[in-house]
Amino acid sequence: MSRTRTAVRISGRTVAAYTAVLLGVCGGCRTVIEDRLATAHSPQEIAQATADFYAGDVRDDSCAVAVVGTDGMSFACAGAATRHALFRIASLSKFFLHVVIQNLVAEGRLDLSQSVATCSTLDLPPEYERITLRDLLQNRSGLPREFIVRWEPIDIGTALSCGFFGTDIYGAFETREDFARMAWRPWWRQAVRTRREVYSNMGFGLLGTAVEDAMGQTLEDLLRVELTEPRRLADTAYVPRGEQTNRVTRACAGQLPWLVRRGQPVFDHRLGTALRATGGLFSSISDCATLFAAYWPIVDAQLAARSIEGCADETVFGLLRVKALSDGSRVLYRAGMIYGGASFVGFDPQTRTVVVILRNVTSWPDQCGFAVMERLRAGRVASSLLASGR
């Protein structure tokens, strides 16, 4: 009898494990992370429960979490991570450059109303004369999100030969000249003429190169002089050097690349000069928390010009997107993915809370960050009621 019960228990666990795999982290994580968060109350406990979820239930090698509120910062790490471990932060890189650009504009050294065709040294089609640096920064250039949009033969060949096999999905954009050649493709030119609001990695890559040309400095130098040195962000760089290299987290497979087993090392590629601005930074949870705590003025300026109430999920909002939580309130977020890294940042305008999650795996953006934001909001409401004696 006991032997039978043991067999049933093992079978149940096996079925649960396979079910989790089939559901995937995106669809199946919500219940699991809510179980982790159920006994967490303070921001510190919530951050640690989140880190433990990724390093335990999802089996990441390294995870670091920060909760930034009006009453300070809470950090949590799990696996091999520390507060100063360097992660590949993917699309969260854009926010660092955004702050640099805002500083240059405030000092009168950069004019966002300039045409990209005027600033850039690239050989661009005439349509780009109508695109300003501000359009690129605010995702209003019309440029596609990725180079793969219409799945033309050239795109399919690039995807099959590069990204699907664990190398560089952006291999076609290693140099500025590569980008310029793609810019002349007919459907890219048509996209620029339509000027739709589209979150665009291509557009932000072009912005990075245009800012370099306008300022006569590389992104590395601009980042160092305008941001990392003044704010003492010692963990942030496009290319880790010196002792930083000892703190870089291992690049691992998550849900991607599809042909690499979960948790195994993946090729640690670096974005080329054409697209480095779009997702090429390494940073730590400590530096990210500091940067995003100071990003609220930019968010507030955007909120003053445009309300997010009533916006549909995934509405583009500058570098962020809109997401409705289960109570109907709306938050802003950005998720990132690159080979060897996945990242999330969420801004809750009502509670003035920021959540940052850094992982060392390659996975599609999941929904767990929103569960964390909901738990933080619930905890804040409960604390407010307790303080008021209700």
CSV table of C-alpha atoms in Angstrom, one decimal:
chain,number,residue,atom,x,y,z
A,1,MET,CA,0.0,0.0,0.0
A,2,SER,CA,2.7,2.5,0.9
A,3,ARG,CA,4.6,1.6,-2.2
A,4,THR,CA,1.6,2.4,-4.3
A,5,ARG,CA,1.1,5.7,-2.6
A,6,THR,CA,4.7,6.6,-3.2
A,7,ALA,CA,4.4,5.8,-6.9
A,8,VAL,CA,1.3,8.0,-7.1
A,9,ARG,CA,3.2,10.9,-5.5
A,10,ILE,CA,6.1,10.6,-7.9
A,11,SER,CA,3.7,10.3,-10.8
A,12,GLY,CA,1.9,13.5,-9.7
A,13,ARG,CA,5.1,15.4,-9.4
A,14,THR,CA,6.2,14.2,-12.8
A,15,VAL,CA,2.9,15.2,-14.4
A,16,ALA,CA,3.1,18.6,-12.7
A,17,ALA,CA,6.6,19.1,-14.0
A,18,TYR,CA,5.6,18.2,-17.6
A,19,THR,CA,2.6,20.5,-17.3
A,20,ALA,CA,4.8,23.4,-16.3
A,21,VAL,CA,7.0,22.8,-19.3
A,22,LEU,CA,4.1,22.6,-21.6
A,23,LEU,CA,2.5,25.7,-20.3
A,24,GLY,CA,5.8,27.6,-20.4
A,25,VAL,CA,6.9,30.2,-18.0
A,26,CYS,CA,4.8,32.9,-19.7
A,27,GLY,CA,1.5,31.2,-19.3
A,28,GLY,CA,2.1,29.0,-16.2
A,29,CYS,CA,4.0,31.2,-13.8
A,30,ARG,CA,1.2,33.3,-12.5
A,31,THR,CA,-0.3,30.8,-10.0
A,32,VAL,CA,3.2,29.7,-8.9
A,33,ILE,CA,4.5,33.1,-8.2
A,34,GLU,CA,1.3,34.1,-6.4
A,35,ASP,CA,1.9,31.2,-4.1
A,36,ARG,CA,5.4,32.5,-3.4
A,37,LEU,CA,4.0,36.0,-2.9
A,38,ALA,CA,1.1,35.0,-0.7
A,39,THR,CA,3.2,35.0,2.5
A,40,ALA,CA,5.3,38.0,1.6
A,41,HIS,CA,4.2,41.4,2.9
A,42,SER,CA,7.0,43.9,3.0
A,43,PRO,CA,8.7,45.1,-0.2
A,44,GLN,CA,11.8,43.3,1.0
A,45,GLU,CA,9.9,40.0,1.4
A,46,ILE,CA,8.2,40.5,-1.9
A,47,ALA,CA,11.5,41.1,-3.7
A,48,GLN,CA,13.0,38.0,-2.1
A,49,ALA,CA,10.0,35.8,-2.9
A,50,THR,CA,10.3,36.9,-6.5
A,51,ALA,CA,14.0,36.2,-6.8
A,52,ASP,CA,13.5,32.8,-5.1
A,53,PHE,CA,10.7,32.0,-7.6
A,54,TYR,CA,12.9,32.5,-10.6
A,55,ALA,CA,16.0,30.7,-9.1
A,56,GLY,CA,13.8,28.0,-7.6
A,57,ASP,CA,10.6,27.3,-9.6
A,58,VAL,CA,11.8,28.6,-13.0
A,59,ARG,CA,15.4,27.3,-12.4
A,60,ASP,CA,17.3,30.4,-13.4
A,61,ASP,CA,21.0,30.4,-12.6
A,62,SER,CA,20.9,34.0,-11.3
A,63,CYS,CA,18.2,36.5,-10.6
A,64,ALA,CA,18.2,39.9,-8.9
A,65,VAL,CA,15.1,42.0,-8.0
A,66,ALA,CA,14.7,45.6,-6.8
A,67,VAL,CA,11.6,47.4,-5.4
A,68,VAL,CA,12.0,51.1,-5.5
A,69,GLY,CA,9.4,53.1,-3.5
A,70,THR,CA,8.9,56.4,-1.9
A,71,ASP,CA,10.4,54.9,1.3
A,72,GLY,CA,13.6,53.6,-0.2
A,73,MET,CA,14.9,50.6,-2.1
A,74,SER,CA,14.7,46.9,-1.4
A,75,PHE,CA,17.0,44.4,-3.1
A,76,ALA,CA,16.9,40.6,-3.3
A,77,CYS,CA,19.2,38.1,-5.1
A,78,ALA,CA,19.0,34.4,-5.7
A,79,GLY,CA,21.2,31.7,-7.3
A,80,ALA,CA,24.6,33.1,-8.2
A,81,ALA,CA,23.5,36.7,-8.3
A,82,THR,CA,24.6,39.6,-6.1
A,83,ARG,CA,23.6,43.2,-6.0
A,84,HIS,CA,26.6,44.0,-8.2
A,85,ALA,CA,26.5,41.1,-10.6
A,86,LEU,CA,26.3,42.2,-14.2
A,87,PHE,CA,23.4,41.1,-16.3
A,88,ARG,CA,22.6,41.6,-20.0
A,89,ILE,CA,19.7,44.0,-19.5
A,90,ALA,CA,18.5,43.9,-23.1
A,91,SER,CA,15.9,46.6,-23.8
A,92,LEU,CA,16.3,48.2,-20.4
A,93,SER,CA,19.5,49.7,-22.0
A,94,LYS,CA,17.3,52.2,-23.8
A,95,PHE,CA,16.4,54.0,-20.6
A,96,PHE,CA,20.1,54.7,-19.8
A,97,LEU,CA,20.6,56.3,-23.1
A,98,HIS,CA,17.3,58.2,-22.7
A,99,VAL,CA,18.7,59.8,-19.5
A,100,VAL,CA,21.9,60.7,-21.3
A,101,ILE,CA,19.9,62.3,-24.2
A,102,GLN,CA,17.8,64.3,-21.7
A,103,ASN,CA,20.9,65.6,-20.1
A,104,LEU,CA,22.4,66.7,-23.4
A,105,VAL,CA,19.1,68.4,-24.4
A,106,ALA,CA,18.9,70.2,-21.0
A,107,GLU,CA,22.4,71.5,-21.5
A,108,GLY,CA,21.6,72.8,-25.0
A,109,ARG,CA,24.1,70.4,-26.6
A,110,LEU,CA,21.5,68.3,-28.6
A,111,ASP,CA,18.4,69.4,-30.4
A,112,LEU,CA,15.8,66.6,-30.7
A,113,SER,CA,14.0,68.5,-33.5
A,114,GLN,CA,16.9,67.8,-35.9
A,115,SER,CA,16.3,65.5,-38.8
A,116,VAL,CA,18.1,62.2,-38.4
A,117,ALA,CA,19.2,62.6,-42.0
A,118,THR,CA,21.0,65.8,-41.0
A,119,CYS,CA,22.6,64.3,-37.9
A,120,SER,CA,23.6,60.9,-39.2
A,121,THR,CA,26.5,60.2,-41.5
A,122,LEU,CA,24.7,57.1,-42.9
A,123,ASP,CA,23.5,57.0,-46.5
A,124,LEU,CA,19.8,57.1,-45.8
A,125,PRO,CA,16.9,57.4,-48.2
A,126,PRO,CA,15.1,60.8,-48.6
A,127,GLU,CA,12.2,59.7,-46.5
A,128,TYR,CA,14.3,59.9,-43.4
A,129,GLU,CA,14.6,63.7,-43.8
A,130,ARG,CA,11.2,63.9,-42.2
A,131,ILE,CA,12.2,61.8,-39.2
A,132,THR,CA,13.5,63.7,-36.2
A,133,LEU,CA,15.5,62.5,-33.2
A,134,ARG,CA,12.5,63.0,-31.1
A,135,ASP,CA,10.4,60.7,-33.4
A,136,LEU,CA,13.0,58.0,-32.9
A,137,LEU,CA,13.1,58.5,-29.2
A,138,GLN,CA,9.3,58.4,-28.9
A,139,ASN,CA,8.8,55.5,-31.3
A,140,ARG,CA,7.0,57.6,-33.9
A,141,SER,CA,9.4,57.1,-36.9
A,142,GLY,CA,7.3,54.3,-38.4
A,143,LEU,CA,10.4,52.0,-38.5
A,144,PRO,CA,9.5,48.4,-37.8
A,145,ARG,CA,10.0,46.8,-34.4
A,146,GLU,CA,12.4,44.3,-35.9
A,147,PHE,CA,13.9,43.6,-39.3
A,148,ILE,CA,11.6,40.5,-39.5
A,149,VAL,CA,8.1,41.9,-40.3
A,150,ARG,CA,6.9,40.5,-43.6
A,151,TRP,CA,8.9,37.3,-43.5
A,152,GLU,CA,10.5,37.8,-46.9
A,153,PRO,CA,13.0,35.2,-48.0
A,154,ILE,CA,16.0,37.2,-46.8
A,155,ASP,CA,14.4,37.5,-43.4
A,156,ILE,CA,13.6,33.8,-43.1
A,157,GLY,CA,17.1,33.0,-44.1
A,158,THR,CA,18.6,35.3,-41.5
A,159,ALA,CA,16.3,33.9,-38.8
A,160,LEU,CA,17.1,30.3,-39.6
A,161,SER,CA,20.8,30.7,-39.9
A,162,CYS,CA,21.3,33.1,-36.9
A,163,GLY,CA,18.8,33.4,-34.1
A,164,PHE,CA,17.2,29.9,-34.2
A,165,PHE,CA,20.5,28.3,-33.7
A,166,GLY,CA,21.7,30.4,-30.8
A,167,THR,CA,23.9,32.9,-32.4
A,168,ASP,CA,23.0,36.5,-33.2
A,169,ILE,CA,19.5,37.2,-34.5
A,170,TYR,CA,20.8,40.7,-35.4
A,171,GLY,CA,23.7,39.4,-37.4
A,172,ALA,CA,22.5,41.5,-40.4
A,173,PHE,CA,23.2,44.7,-38.4
A,174,GLU,CA,26.8,44.3,-37.3
A,175,THR,CA,27.9,47.6,-38.8
A,176,ARG,CA,26.3,51.0,-39.7
A,177,GLU,CA,26.7,50.2,-43.4
A,178,ASP,CA,24.6,47.1,-42.8
A,179,PHE,CA,21.9,49.2,-41.3
A,180,ALA,CA,22.0,51.7,-44.2
A,181,ARG,CA,21.6,48.9,-46.8
A,182,MET,CA,18.5,47.6,-44.9
A,183,ALA,CA,17.1,51.2,-44.7
A,184,TRP,CA,16.8,51.3,-48.5
A,185,ARG,CA,14.6,48.2,-48.7
A,186,PRO,CA,11.2,49.3,-50.2
A,187,TRP,CA,9.0,48.2,-47.4
A,188,TRP,CA,11.2,50.0,-44.8
A,189,ARG,CA,10.8,53.2,-46.9
A,190,GLN,CA,7.1,52.7,-47.0
A,191,ALA,CA,7.0,52.2,-43.2
A,192,VAL,CA,8.8,55.5,-42.7
A,193,ARG,CA,6.3,57.2,-45.0
A,194,THR,CA,3.4,56.0,-42.9
A,195,ARG,CA,4.9,57.3,-39.6
A,196,ARG,CA,2.9,54.8,-37.4
A,197,GLU,CA,3.7,54.7,-33.7
A,198,VAL,CA,5.6,51.4,-33.3
A,199,TYR,CA,7.9,50.3,-30.6
A,200,SER,CA,11.0,49.9,-32.7
A,201,ASN,CA,14.4,48.4,-31.9
A,202,MET,CA,15.5,49.5,-35.4
A,203,GLY,CA,14.5,53.1,-34.7
A,204,PHE,CA,16.4,53.2,-31.4
A,205,GLY,CA,19.4,51.7,-33.0
A,206,LEU,CA,19.4,54.5,-35.6
A,207,LEU,CA,18.9,57.0,-32.8
A,208,GLY,CA,22.0,55.8,-31.0
A,209,THR,CA,24.2,56.1,-34.1
A,210,ALA,CA,22.7,59.6,-34.9
A,211,VAL,CA,23.5,60.8,-31.4
A,212,GLU,CA,27.0,59.5,-31.8
A,213,ASP,CA,27.4,61.5,-35.0
A,214,ALA,CA,25.8,64.6,-33.7
A,215,MET,CA,28.0,64.7,-30.5
A,216,GLY,CA,31.2,63.3,-32.1
A,217,GLN,CA,31.5,60.7,-29.4
A,218,THR,CA,30.9,57.0,-29.0
A,219,LEU,CA,28.0,55.7,-26.9
A,220,GLU,CA,30.5,54.3,-24.5
A,221,ASP,CA,32.1,57.7,-23.9
A,222,LEU,CA,28.7,59.5,-23.7
A,223,LEU,CA,27.5,57.0,-21.2
A,224,ARG,CA,30.6,57.2,-19.1
A,225,VAL,CA,30.9,61.0,-19.1
A,226,GLU,CA,27.2,61.9,-18.9
A,227,LEU,CA,25.9,59.2,-16.6
A,228,THR,CA,27.9,56.4,-15.1
A,229,GLU,CA,30.7,58.5,-13.6
A,230,PRO,CA,28.6,61.4,-12.3
A,231,ARG,CA,26.1,59.1,-10.7
A,232,ARG,CA,28.7,56.5,-9.7
A,233,LEU,CA,27.2,53.6,-11.6
A,234,ALA,CA,30.2,51.4,-11.5
A,235,ASP,CA,28.4,48.3,-12.8
A,236,THR,CA,27.1,49.6,-16.2
A,237,ALA,CA,28.9,49.3,-19.5
A,238,TYR,CA,28.5,48.3,-23.1
A,239,VAL,CA,31.7,46.2,-22.8
A,240,PRO,CA,32.6,45.0,-19.3
A,241,ARG,CA,36.3,45.6,-18.6
A,242,GLY,CA,38.8,44.9,-15.8
A,243,GLU,CA,37.2,43.6,-12.6
A,244,GLN,CA,33.8,44.0,-14.1
A,245,THR,CA,34.4,40.8,-16.2
A,246,ASN,CA,34.5,38.8,-13.0
A,247,ARG,CA,31.0,39.8,-12.1
A,248,VAL,CA,29.2,39.0,-15.4
A,249,THR,CA,26.5,36.4,-15.0
A,250,ARG,CA,26.6,33.2,-17.0
A,251,ALA,CA,24.7,33.4,-20.3
A,252,CYS,CA,22.1,30.6,-20.2
A,253,ALA,CA,19.3,29.2,-22.4
A,254,GLY,CA,15.8,29.7,-21.1
A,255,GLN,CA,12.8,29.2,-23.5
A,256,LEU,CA,15.2,30.3,-26.2
A,257,PRO,CA,17.3,29.3,-28.2
A,258,TRP,CA,14.9,26.5,-29.0
A,259,LEU,CA,17.7,24.0,-29.8
A,260,VAL,CA,19.6,24.5,-26.6
A,261,ARG,CA,18.7,22.7,-23.4
A,262,ARG,CA,17.3,24.8,-20.5
A,263,GLY,CA,20.1,26.1,-18.3
A,264,GLN,CA,22.9,25.3,-20.7
A,265,PRO,CA,25.4,28.0,-21.8
A,266,VAL,CA,24.6,30.1,-24.9
A,267,PHE,CA,26.8,32.1,-27.2
A,268,ASP,CA,27.5,35.4,-25.5
A,269,HIS,CA,27.1,37.7,-28.5
A,270,ARG,CA,27.3,41.5,-28.4
A,271,LEU,CA,25.2,43.8,-30.5
A,272,GLY,CA,27.1,45.5,-33.3
A,273,THR,CA,27.6,49.2,-33.7
A,274,ALA,CA,24.3,49.7,-35.6
A,275,LEU,CA,22.1,48.4,-32.8
A,276,ARG,CA,24.1,48.7,-29.6
A,277,ALA,CA,21.8,51.4,-28.3
A,278,THR,CA,18.8,49.2,-28.4
A,279,GLY,CA,19.9,46.6,-26.0
A,280,GLY,CA,23.6,46.2,-25.6
A,281,LEU,CA,24.2,47.2,-22.0
A,282,PHE,CA,25.4,45.2,-19.0
A,283,SER,CA,24.3,46.4,-15.6
A,284,SER,CA,23.5,45.4,-12.1
A,285,ILE,CA,20.3,45.5,-10.0
A,286,SER,CA,21.9,48.2,-7.9
A,287,ASP,CA,22.7,50.5,-10.9
A,288,CYS,CA,19.3,49.8,-12.5
A,289,ALA,CA,17.4,50.7,-9.3
A,290,THR,CA,19.4,54.0,-9.1
A,291,LEU,CA,18.7,54.8,-12.7
A,292,PHE,CA,14.9,54.0,-12.6
A,293,ALA,CA,14.4,55.9,-9.3
A,294,ALA,CA,15.6,58.9,-11.2
A,295,TYR,CA,13.5,58.2,-14.3
A,296,TRP,CA,10.2,59.4,-12.8
A,297,PRO,CA,10.5,63.0,-14.1
A,298,ILE,CA,10.6,61.6,-17.6
A,299,VAL,CA,7.6,59.4,-16.9
A,300,ASP,CA,5.7,62.2,-15.2
A,301,ALA,CA,6.3,64.6,-18.1
A,302,GLN,CA,4.8,62.0,-20.5
A,303,LEU,CA,1.8,61.4,-18.1
A,304,ALA,CA,1.2,65.1,-18.0
A,305,ALA,CA,0.9,65.2,-21.8
A,306,ARG,CA,-1.1,62.0,-22.2
A,307,SER,CA,-3.2,60.0,-19.8
A,308,ILE,CA,-2.9,56.2,-19.7
A,309,GLU,CA,-6.4,55.8,-18.3
A,310,GLY,CA,-8.5,53.9,-20.8
A,311,CYS,CA,-5.5,52.9,-22.9
A,312,ALA,CA,-5.5,49.3,-24.2
A,313,ASP,CA,-2.9,46.8,-23.1
A,314,GLU,CA,0.4,47.1,-25.0
A,315,THR,CA,-0.3,50.7,-26.1
A,316,VAL,CA,3.1,52.3,-26.8
A,317,PHE,CA,4.0,55.0,-24.3
A,318,GLY,CA,7.4,56.4,-25.1
A,319,LEU,CA,9.8,53.6,-24.3
A,320,LEU,CA,7.2,51.9,-22.2
A,321,ARG,CA,4.0,50.0,-22.7
A,322,VAL,CA,0.6,50.2,-20.9
A,323,LYS,CA,-0.7,47.2,-18.9
A,324,ALA,CA,-4.0,46.9,-17.0
A,325,LEU,CA,-3.8,45.1,-13.7
A,326,SER,CA,-6.6,42.9,-12.4
A,327,ASP,CA,-8.2,45.8,-10.5
A,328,GLY,CA,-8.4,47.8,-13.7
A,329,SER,CA,-5.6,50.3,-12.8
A,330,ARG,CA,-2.9,50.8,-15.3
A,331,VAL,CA,0.9,50.6,-15.0
A,332,LEU,CA,3.8,51.1,-17.4
A,333,TYR,CA,6.4,48.5,-18.2
A,334,ARG,CA,9.1,47.3,-20.5
A,335,ALA,CA,10.4,43.8,-20.9
A,336,GLY,CA,13.6,42.9,-22.6
A,337,MET,CA,15.2,39.7,-24.0
A,338,ILE,CA,18.7,39.1,-25.4
A,339,TYR,CA,20.7,35.9,-25.6
A,340,GLY,CA,21.8,35.3,-22.1
A,341,GLY,CA,19.5,37.8,-20.4
A,342,ALA,CA,15.9,38.7,-19.7
A,343,SER,CA,14.7,41.9,-17.9
A,344,PHE,CA,11.6,43.7,-16.7
A,345,VAL,CA,10.8,47.1,-15.3
A,346,GLY,CA,7.4,48.3,-14.2
A,347,PHE,CA,6.3,51.8,-13.0
A,348,ASP,CA,3.1,52.1,-10.9
A,349,PRO,CA,2.2,55.8,-11.1
A,350,GLN,CA,-0.4,55.5,-8.3
A,351,THR,CA,1.9,54.1,-5.7
A,352,ARG,CA,5.1,55.6,-7.1
A,353,THR,CA,6.7,52.1,-7.1
A,354,VAL,CA,9.2,50.7,-9.5
A,355,VAL,CA,9.9,46.9,-9.9
A,356,VAL,CA,13.1,45.7,-11.7
A,357,ILE,CA,13.8,42.1,-12.4
A,358,LEU,CA,17.1,40.9,-14.0
A,359,ARG,CA,17.7,37.3,-15.1
A,360,ASN,CA,20.6,35.5,-16.8
A,361,VAL,CA,18.5,33.4,-19.2
A,362,THR,CA,17.0,33.9,-22.7
A,363,SER,CA,13.2,33.8,-22.2
A,364,TRP,CA,10.2,35.5,-23.7
A,365,PRO,CA,8.9,38.3,-21.5
A,366,ASP,CA,6.6,36.8,-18.9
A,367,GLN,CA,3.7,38.1,-16.8
A,368,CYS,CA,5.3,37.6,-13.4
A,369,GLY,CA,6.4,41.2,-13.0
A,370,PHE,CA,2.7,42.3,-13.0
A,371,ALA,CA,1.9,39.8,-10.2
A,372,VAL,CA,4.7,41.4,-8.2
A,373,MET,CA,3.3,44.9,-8.8
A,374,GLU,CA,-0.2,43.7,-7.8
A,375,ARG,CA,1.1,42.2,-4.6
A,376,LEU,CA,3.0,45.4,-3.8
A,377,ARG,CA,-0.1,47.4,-4.4
A,378,ALA,CA,-2.2,45.1,-2.2
A,379,GLY,CA,0.4,45.4,0.6
A,380,ARG,CA,0.4,49.2,0.4
A,381,VAL,CA,-3.4,49.3,0.6
A,382,ALA,CA,-3.4,47.0,3.6
A,383,SER,CA,-0.7,49.1,5.3
A,384,SER,CA,-2.7,52.3,4.7
A,385,LEU,CA,-5.8,50.7,6.2
A,386,LEU,CA,-3.9,49.5,9.2
A,387,ALA,CA,-2.4,52.9,9.7
A,388,SER,CA,-5.8,54.6,9.5
A,389,GLY,CA,-7.3,52.1,12.0
A,390,ARG,CA,-9.9,50.8,9.6
